[in-house]
Short mmCIF file of C-alpha atoms and ligand atoms in Angstrom, two decimals:
data_model
loop_
_atom_site.label_atom_id
_atom_site.label_comp_id
_atom_site.label_asym_id
_atom_site.label_seq_id
_atom_site.Cartn_x
_atom_site.Cartn_y
_atom_site.Cartn_z
CA MET A 14 14.57 13.32 -23.56
CA LEU A 15 13.88 13.72 -19.84
CA ASN A 16 16.42 11.92 -17.64
CA ILE A 17 14.72 10.67 -14.52
CA ILE A 18 16.43 9.03 -11.54
CA VAL A 19 14.29 7.06 -9.11
CA CYS A 20 15.79 6.19 -5.72
CA ILE A 21 14.40 2.93 -4.44
CA LYS A 22 15.12 1.16 -1.18
CA GLN A 23 14.71 -2.52 -0.36
CA VAL A 24 12.82 -3.04 2.90
CA PRO A 25 11.96 -6.20 4.85
CA MET A 26 8.64 -7.79 3.98
CA VAL A 27 7.52 -8.20 7.61
CA SER A 28 7.39 -5.46 10.18
CA GLU A 29 8.37 -7.46 13.26
CA LEU A 30 12.02 -8.37 12.87
CA PRO A 31 14.85 -8.88 15.31
CA TRP A 32 17.25 -5.98 15.75
CA ASN A 33 20.98 -6.04 16.12
CA SER A 34 21.13 -4.35 19.51
CA LYS A 35 24.82 -3.44 19.09
CA THR A 36 24.41 -1.54 15.82
CA GLY A 37 20.75 -0.60 16.17
CA THR A 38 19.99 -1.92 12.66
CA LEU A 39 17.50 -4.54 11.49
CA LYS A 40 18.68 -8.12 10.96
CA ARG A 41 17.31 -7.86 7.43
CA GLU A 42 19.04 -11.06 6.32
CA LEU A 43 16.26 -12.88 8.23
CA ALA A 44 13.46 -11.45 6.11
CA GLN A 45 12.52 -11.53 2.47
CA GLY A 46 13.03 -8.13 0.88
CA MET A 47 10.61 -6.06 -1.18
CA MET A 48 10.60 -2.65 -2.81
CA ASP A 49 9.70 0.01 -0.25
CA PRO A 50 6.05 1.00 -1.00
CA ALA A 51 6.84 4.73 -1.22
CA SER A 52 9.79 4.07 -3.57
CA ARG A 53 7.43 1.97 -5.70
CA ARG A 54 5.08 4.95 -5.97
CA ALA A 55 7.99 7.19 -6.97
CA LEU A 56 8.79 4.67 -9.71
CA GLU A 57 5.13 4.66 -10.77
CA ALA A 58 5.21 8.47 -11.08
CA ALA A 59 8.29 8.16 -13.33
CA LEU A 60 6.62 5.46 -15.45
CA GLN A 61 3.53 7.64 -15.93
CA ILE A 62 5.74 10.55 -17.06
CA LYS A 63 7.46 8.19 -19.52
CA GLU A 64 4.08 7.19 -20.95
CA LYS A 65 3.46 10.83 -21.90
CA GLN A 66 6.88 11.91 -23.18
CA ALA A 67 10.34 10.63 -24.13
CA ALA A 68 12.10 9.76 -20.89
CA HIS A 69 14.89 7.55 -19.59
CA ILE A 70 14.49 6.08 -16.12
CA CYS A 71 17.48 5.02 -14.03
CA ALA A 72 16.65 3.26 -10.75
CA ILE A 73 19.28 3.49 -8.01
CA THR A 74 19.40 1.53 -4.81
CA MET A 75 21.92 1.38 -1.99
CA GLY A 76 21.84 -1.72 0.14
CA PRO A 77 23.09 -5.26 0.58
CA ALA A 78 23.87 -7.31 -2.58
CA LEU A 79 20.38 -8.87 -2.42
CA ALA A 80 18.86 -5.43 -3.05
CA GLU A 81 19.64 -6.12 -6.71
CA GLU A 82 16.27 -7.95 -6.78
CA ILE A 83 14.34 -4.67 -6.62
CA LEU A 84 16.34 -3.29 -9.54
CA HIS A 85 15.24 -6.28 -11.65
CA GLN A 86 11.70 -5.57 -10.49
CA ALA A 87 12.06 -1.88 -11.44
CA LYS A 88 13.34 -2.92 -14.87
CA ALA A 89 10.45 -5.35 -15.28
CA LEU A 90 8.06 -2.49 -14.47
CA GLY A 91 9.64 -0.24 -17.11
CA ALA A 92 12.87 1.36 -15.81
CA ASP A 93 15.64 1.48 -18.42
CA GLU A 94 18.64 0.78 -16.21
CA GLY A 95 19.60 0.07 -12.63
CA VAL A 96 22.50 1.03 -10.38
CA LEU A 97 23.27 -1.01 -7.28
CA LEU A 98 25.39 0.68 -4.63
CA THR A 99 26.66 -2.09 -2.47
CA ASP A 100 29.72 -2.53 -0.33
CA ARG A 101 30.43 -3.62 3.24
CA GLN A 102 31.97 -0.16 3.76
CA MET A 103 28.55 1.42 3.09
CA ALA A 104 26.65 -0.84 5.53
CA GLY A 105 25.13 0.88 8.56
CA ALA A 106 24.91 4.28 6.84
CA ASP A 107 22.57 6.74 8.53
CA THR A 108 20.38 8.99 6.37
CA PHE A 109 23.10 11.66 6.16
CA LEU A 110 25.65 9.26 4.67
CA THR A 111 23.02 7.48 2.55
CA SER A 112 22.16 10.82 0.91
CA HIS A 113 25.85 11.69 0.56
CA ILE A 114 26.65 8.35 -1.12
CA LEU A 115 23.59 8.53 -3.39
CA ALA A 116 24.62 12.07 -4.42
CA LYS A 117 28.19 10.97 -5.20
CA CYS A 118 26.83 8.11 -7.28
CA ILE A 119 24.46 10.40 -9.20
CA GLN A 120 27.28 12.87 -9.88
CA LYS A 121 29.45 10.04 -11.22
CA GLU A 122 26.95 7.79 -13.02
CA CYS A 123 24.05 10.03 -14.10
CA LYS A 124 25.36 13.60 -14.24
CA THR A 125 22.81 14.83 -16.78
CA PHE A 126 19.66 14.11 -14.80
CA ASP A 127 16.60 16.38 -14.96
CA LEU A 128 14.38 15.00 -12.24
CA ILE A 129 15.00 12.84 -9.15
CA LEU A 130 12.06 11.01 -7.61
CA CYS A 131 12.12 9.49 -4.12
CA GLY A 132 9.46 8.05 -1.87
CA ALA A 133 8.43 10.44 0.91
CA GLN A 134 9.37 7.95 3.62
CA THR A 135 10.22 4.27 3.82
CA SER A 136 8.16 1.59 5.53
CA ASP A 137 11.01 0.40 7.77
CA SER A 138 12.94 3.44 9.03
CA GLU A 139 10.54 6.20 7.88
CA THR A 140 12.77 9.18 8.63
CA ALA A 141 11.70 11.01 5.42
CA GLN A 142 15.18 12.58 5.40
CA VAL A 143 16.89 11.01 2.39
CA GLY A 144 15.01 12.93 -0.34
CA PRO A 145 15.49 16.45 1.11
CA GLN A 146 19.10 15.71 2.15
CA LEU A 147 19.91 14.39 -1.33
CA ALA A 148 18.57 17.62 -2.87
CA GLU A 149 20.72 19.60 -0.43
CA GLU A 150 23.82 17.55 -1.38
CA LEU A 151 23.18 18.15 -5.09
CA LYS A 152 22.21 21.80 -4.52
CA ILE A 153 18.91 21.44 -6.36
CA PRO A 154 15.40 22.47 -5.30
CA ALA A 155 13.05 19.94 -3.72
CA ILE A 156 9.35 19.53 -2.95
CA GLY A 157 8.14 16.88 -0.53
CA TYR A 158 4.96 14.78 -0.17
CA VAL A 159 3.80 15.27 -3.78
CA ASN A 160 0.55 13.68 -5.00
CA CYS A 161 0.71 14.47 -8.71
CA VAL A 162 3.46 15.55 -11.15
CA GLU A 163 3.19 17.15 -14.61
CA VAL A 164 6.29 17.96 -16.65
CA LYS A 165 6.04 21.19 -18.66
CA GLU A 166 9.24 21.78 -20.68
CA ASN A 167 11.89 22.85 -18.18
CA ILE A 168 9.64 23.08 -15.17
CA ILE A 169 7.41 20.66 -13.34
CA GLU A 170 4.05 21.37 -11.84
CA VAL A 171 3.20 19.39 -8.75
CA GLN A 172 0.14 19.09 -6.59
CA ARG A 173 0.24 18.19 -2.94
CA HIS A 174 -2.23 17.81 -0.15
CA VAL A 175 -1.41 20.03 2.85
CA ASP A 176 -3.70 19.94 5.87
CA ASP A 177 -7.18 20.61 4.46
CA PHE A 178 -6.20 22.09 1.10
CA PHE A 179 -4.28 21.35 -2.10
CA GLU A 180 -1.21 23.29 -3.21
CA ILE A 181 -0.06 23.60 -6.81
CA LEU A 182 3.63 24.45 -7.15
CA ASN A 183 6.05 24.96 -10.02
CA MET A 184 9.70 24.01 -9.77
CA ASP A 185 12.62 24.52 -12.16
CA LEU A 186 14.50 21.47 -13.32
CA PRO A 187 16.79 19.87 -12.35
CA GLY A 188 14.96 19.21 -9.12
CA LEU A 189 13.86 16.54 -6.69
CA ILE A 190 10.44 15.53 -5.47
CA THR A 191 9.30 12.99 -2.93
CA ILE A 192 6.09 11.12 -3.64
CA ASP A 193 3.45 10.69 -0.95
CA LEU A 194 2.46 7.15 -0.03
CA SER A 195 -1.20 7.88 -0.82
CA ALA A 196 -0.46 8.79 -4.45
CA TYR A 197 0.23 6.84 -7.64
CA LYS A 198 -1.28 3.38 -7.21
CA PRO A 199 1.50 1.04 -8.38
CA ARG A 200 0.86 -1.06 -11.50
CA TYR A 201 1.00 -4.85 -11.61
CA LEU A 202 4.12 -6.50 -12.93
CA ALA A 203 3.41 -7.86 -16.42
CA LEU A 204 5.01 -11.16 -17.48
CA GLY A 205 6.36 -9.49 -20.64
CA GLY A 206 8.21 -7.01 -18.44
CA VAL A 207 9.85 -9.78 -16.43
CA GLU A 208 11.07 -11.39 -19.68
CA THR A 209 12.57 -8.08 -20.91
CA ALA A 210 14.21 -7.43 -17.52
CA PHE A 211 16.02 -10.76 -17.61
CA GLU A 212 16.93 -10.56 -21.31
CA LYS A 213 18.72 -7.22 -20.78
CA PRO A 214 19.63 -6.88 -17.09
CA ASP A 215 21.52 -3.53 -17.50
CA ILE A 216 22.38 -3.33 -13.82
CA LYS A 217 25.63 -1.71 -12.79
CA THR A 218 27.21 -2.40 -9.40
CA VAL A 219 29.15 0.44 -7.79
CA SER A 220 31.46 0.11 -4.77
CA ALA A 221 32.62 2.66 -2.19
CA GLY A 222 36.10 2.73 -3.76
CA GLU A 223 34.65 3.56 -7.17
CA LEU A 224 32.98 6.61 -5.64
CA GLY A 225 36.28 7.83 -4.22
CA PHE A 226 35.95 6.67 -0.60
CA ASP A 227 39.27 5.41 0.80
CA LYS A 228 39.66 1.99 2.41
CA ASP A 229 39.35 3.41 5.94
CA PHE A 230 35.85 4.69 5.22
CA SER A 231 33.16 2.89 7.23
CA ALA A 232 29.57 4.14 7.00
CA LEU A 233 28.77 2.52 10.33
CA LYS A 234 31.60 4.35 12.14
CA ASP A 235 31.47 7.57 10.12
CA SER A 236 27.70 8.15 10.31
CA PRO A 237 27.11 11.25 12.45
CA THR A 238 23.84 9.89 13.91
CA ARG A 239 23.61 6.64 15.86
CA ILE A 240 20.67 4.59 17.10
CA ILE A 241 21.05 4.43 20.87
CA ASP A 242 18.16 2.10 21.63
CA VAL A 243 15.19 0.47 19.93
CA PHE A 244 12.14 -0.60 21.92
CA SER A 245 8.39 -1.00 21.60
CA PRO A 246 6.34 1.68 23.37
CA THR A 247 4.48 0.51 26.45
CA THR A 248 0.91 1.61 26.96
CA GLN A 249 -0.99 1.61 30.20
CA LYS A 250 -4.72 1.13 30.40
CA GLU A 251 -6.90 1.85 33.35
CA ASN A 252 -10.65 1.25 33.65
CA ARG A 253 -12.49 3.42 36.16
CA VAL A 254 -16.17 3.68 36.86
CA LEU A 255 -17.31 7.05 38.21
CA LYS A 256 -20.58 6.89 40.07
CA GLY A 257 -22.93 9.53 41.45
CA ALA A 258 -24.79 12.61 40.28
CA VAL A 259 -23.82 13.92 36.81
CA LYS A 260 -22.28 17.14 38.19
CA LYS A 261 -20.16 15.21 40.69
CA VAL A 262 -18.96 12.78 38.00
CA VAL A 263 -18.11 15.58 35.53
CA ASP A 264 -16.27 17.54 38.25
CA GLN A 265 -14.26 14.48 39.10
CA LEU A 266 -13.49 13.84 35.42
CA PHE A 267 -12.14 17.37 35.01
CA ASP A 268 -10.17 17.21 38.25
CA ASP A 269 -8.53 13.92 37.31
CA TYR A 270 -8.20 14.19 33.53
CA GLY A 271 -8.72 17.89 32.63
CA LYS A 272 -5.14 18.45 31.45
CA VAL A 273 -5.10 15.27 29.37
CA ILE A 274 -8.44 16.11 27.74
CA SER A 275 -7.32 19.71 26.98
CA SER A 276 -4.09 18.60 25.36
CA ALA A 277 -5.86 15.87 23.34
CA MET A 278 -8.38 18.46 22.10
CA GLY A 279 -5.67 21.07 21.49
CA LYS A 280 -7.85 23.49 23.45
CA ASP A 281 -7.33 25.17 26.78
CA LEU A 282 -10.42 24.06 28.74
CA LYS A 283 -11.17 26.12 31.79
CA THR A 284 -11.62 23.95 34.82
CA HIS A 285 -15.33 23.74 35.62
CA GLU A 286 -16.16 25.52 32.35
CA HIS A 287 -19.09 23.06 32.20
CA ASP A 288 -20.58 24.91 35.19
CA GLU A 289 -21.13 27.97 33.00
CA ALA A 290 -22.81 26.00 30.18
C1 FAD B 533 25.30 -2.95 2.91
C2 FAD B 533 24.15 -2.07 3.37
C3 FAD B 533 23.31 -2.49 4.41
C4 FAD B 533 22.23 -1.68 4.84
N1 FAD B 533 21.47 -2.11 5.88
C5 FAD B 533 20.42 -1.33 6.32
C6 FAD B 533 19.64 -1.71 7.45
O1 FAD B 533 19.92 -2.71 8.09
N2 FAD B 533 18.57 -0.95 7.79
C7 FAD B 533 18.22 0.18 7.09
O2 FAD B 533 17.21 0.82 7.41
N3 FAD B 533 18.98 0.59 6.06
C8 FAD B 533 20.06 -0.12 5.64
N4 FAD B 533 20.83 0.29 4.58
C9 FAD B 533 20.41 1.46 3.80
C10 FAD B 533 20.58 2.89 4.39
O3 FAD B 533 21.32 2.97 5.50
C11 FAD B 533 19.15 3.46 4.56
O4 FAD B 533 18.66 3.48 3.24
C12 FAD B 533 18.98 4.84 5.10
O5 FAD B 533 19.32 4.91 6.43
C13 FAD B 533 17.58 5.36 4.77
O6 FAD B 533 16.79 5.65 5.88
P1 FAD B 533 15.19 5.73 5.79
O7 FAD B 533 14.67 4.38 5.46
O8 FAD B 533 14.71 6.38 7.02
O9 FAD B 533 14.93 6.70 4.53
P2 FAD B 533 13.74 7.74 4.21
O10 FAD B 533 14.29 9.10 4.25
O11 FAD B 533 12.50 7.46 4.99
O12 FAD B 533 13.50 7.32 2.67
C14 FAD B 533 12.74 8.11 1.78
C15 FAD B 533 13.08 7.73 0.35
O13 FAD B 533 14.47 7.92 0.08
C16 FAD B 533 14.93 6.93 -0.82
N5 FAD B 533 15.90 6.04 -0.15
C17 FAD B 533 16.07 5.81 1.17
N6 FAD B 533 17.06 4.91 1.38
C18 FAD B 533 17.51 4.57 0.14
C19 FAD B 533 18.51 3.66 -0.29
N7 FAD B 533 19.23 2.93 0.56
N8 FAD B 533 18.71 3.54 -1.64
C20 FAD B 533 17.98 4.27 -2.52
N9 FAD B 533 17.01 5.13 -2.15
C21 FAD B 533 16.79 5.27 -0.83
C22 FAD B 533 13.69 6.14 -1.24
O14 FAD B 533 13.10 6.77 -2.37
C23 FAD B 533 12.79 6.28 -0.02
O15 FAD B 533 11.43 6.06 -0.33
C24 FAD B 533 21.96 -0.46 4.17
C25 FAD B 533 22.81 -0.02 3.16
C26 FAD B 533 23.91 -0.81 2.76
C27 FAD B 533 24.80 -0.31 1.67
#
């Protein structure tokens, strides 16, 4: 039996949300939550493995109490159990502490795992750091941005799209992979699944104390990285009309915008190189 852990995060359903300017975190209580799309694809990859061979899927999420909703959803889709890591002491965790707490939970609650699946990056914070950092914490190998997974006894074979080519890689288990957002189209939730999920909830709640953190621990204070500011980028547009003979206009274009055009093209254009053409 293959023991699979899928890390899923609850994210806000809308992208434009007010921020808490003091803590630099989203006021997520103002939005309805949903399963992060990349996490949902990681779950889909696990479900497809389970369709081919005996497997047990444990979905883990760390978040506010309301994040329990996505564990019910994961169960309705086919996960066997859910673990909810929730505690005020864990609130405001950066990716470093999130990975550390997830690792502690895995070591305590699901020691005998074979494969951990994460989304490559979330739709709200999108750092893409949790998967690789979690592998580092657990001292297991990891492969990121995977498009396709095949389990072959004690190894997995994965395919991923890199630049203009595909890579096929093997990795020993236990190991961790992160699933690319373009892969594994998620399945629809069947009504039968919802019924099963509510008949047998099988969701365990774990607190900071249960993982061995003392009462002075505060993820917000103890996180080594802090959000200093959050703002929308400003863009400036300028419309100019260049008039005159073609050569004069092109010369002017290169004089005014040559450096910008070169860096956008990734090519070192010689000034007036058009003269030679
Ligand atoms: C009480 C409480 C309140 C929280 N409030 C916030 C908040 O306001 N804003 C916020 O962004 N985060 C919040 N978190 C969660 C945590 O701090 C973030 O999950 C973390 O910073 C992840 O960053 P990211 O989205 O960039 O991850 P990425 O590295 O982009 O995530 C990649 C993948 O890692 C996995 N992953 C990431 N986060 C989690 C998680 N929490 N649980 C399980 N799997 C995960 C998923 O598979 C995801 O697809 C809260 C946590 C708690 C306990």
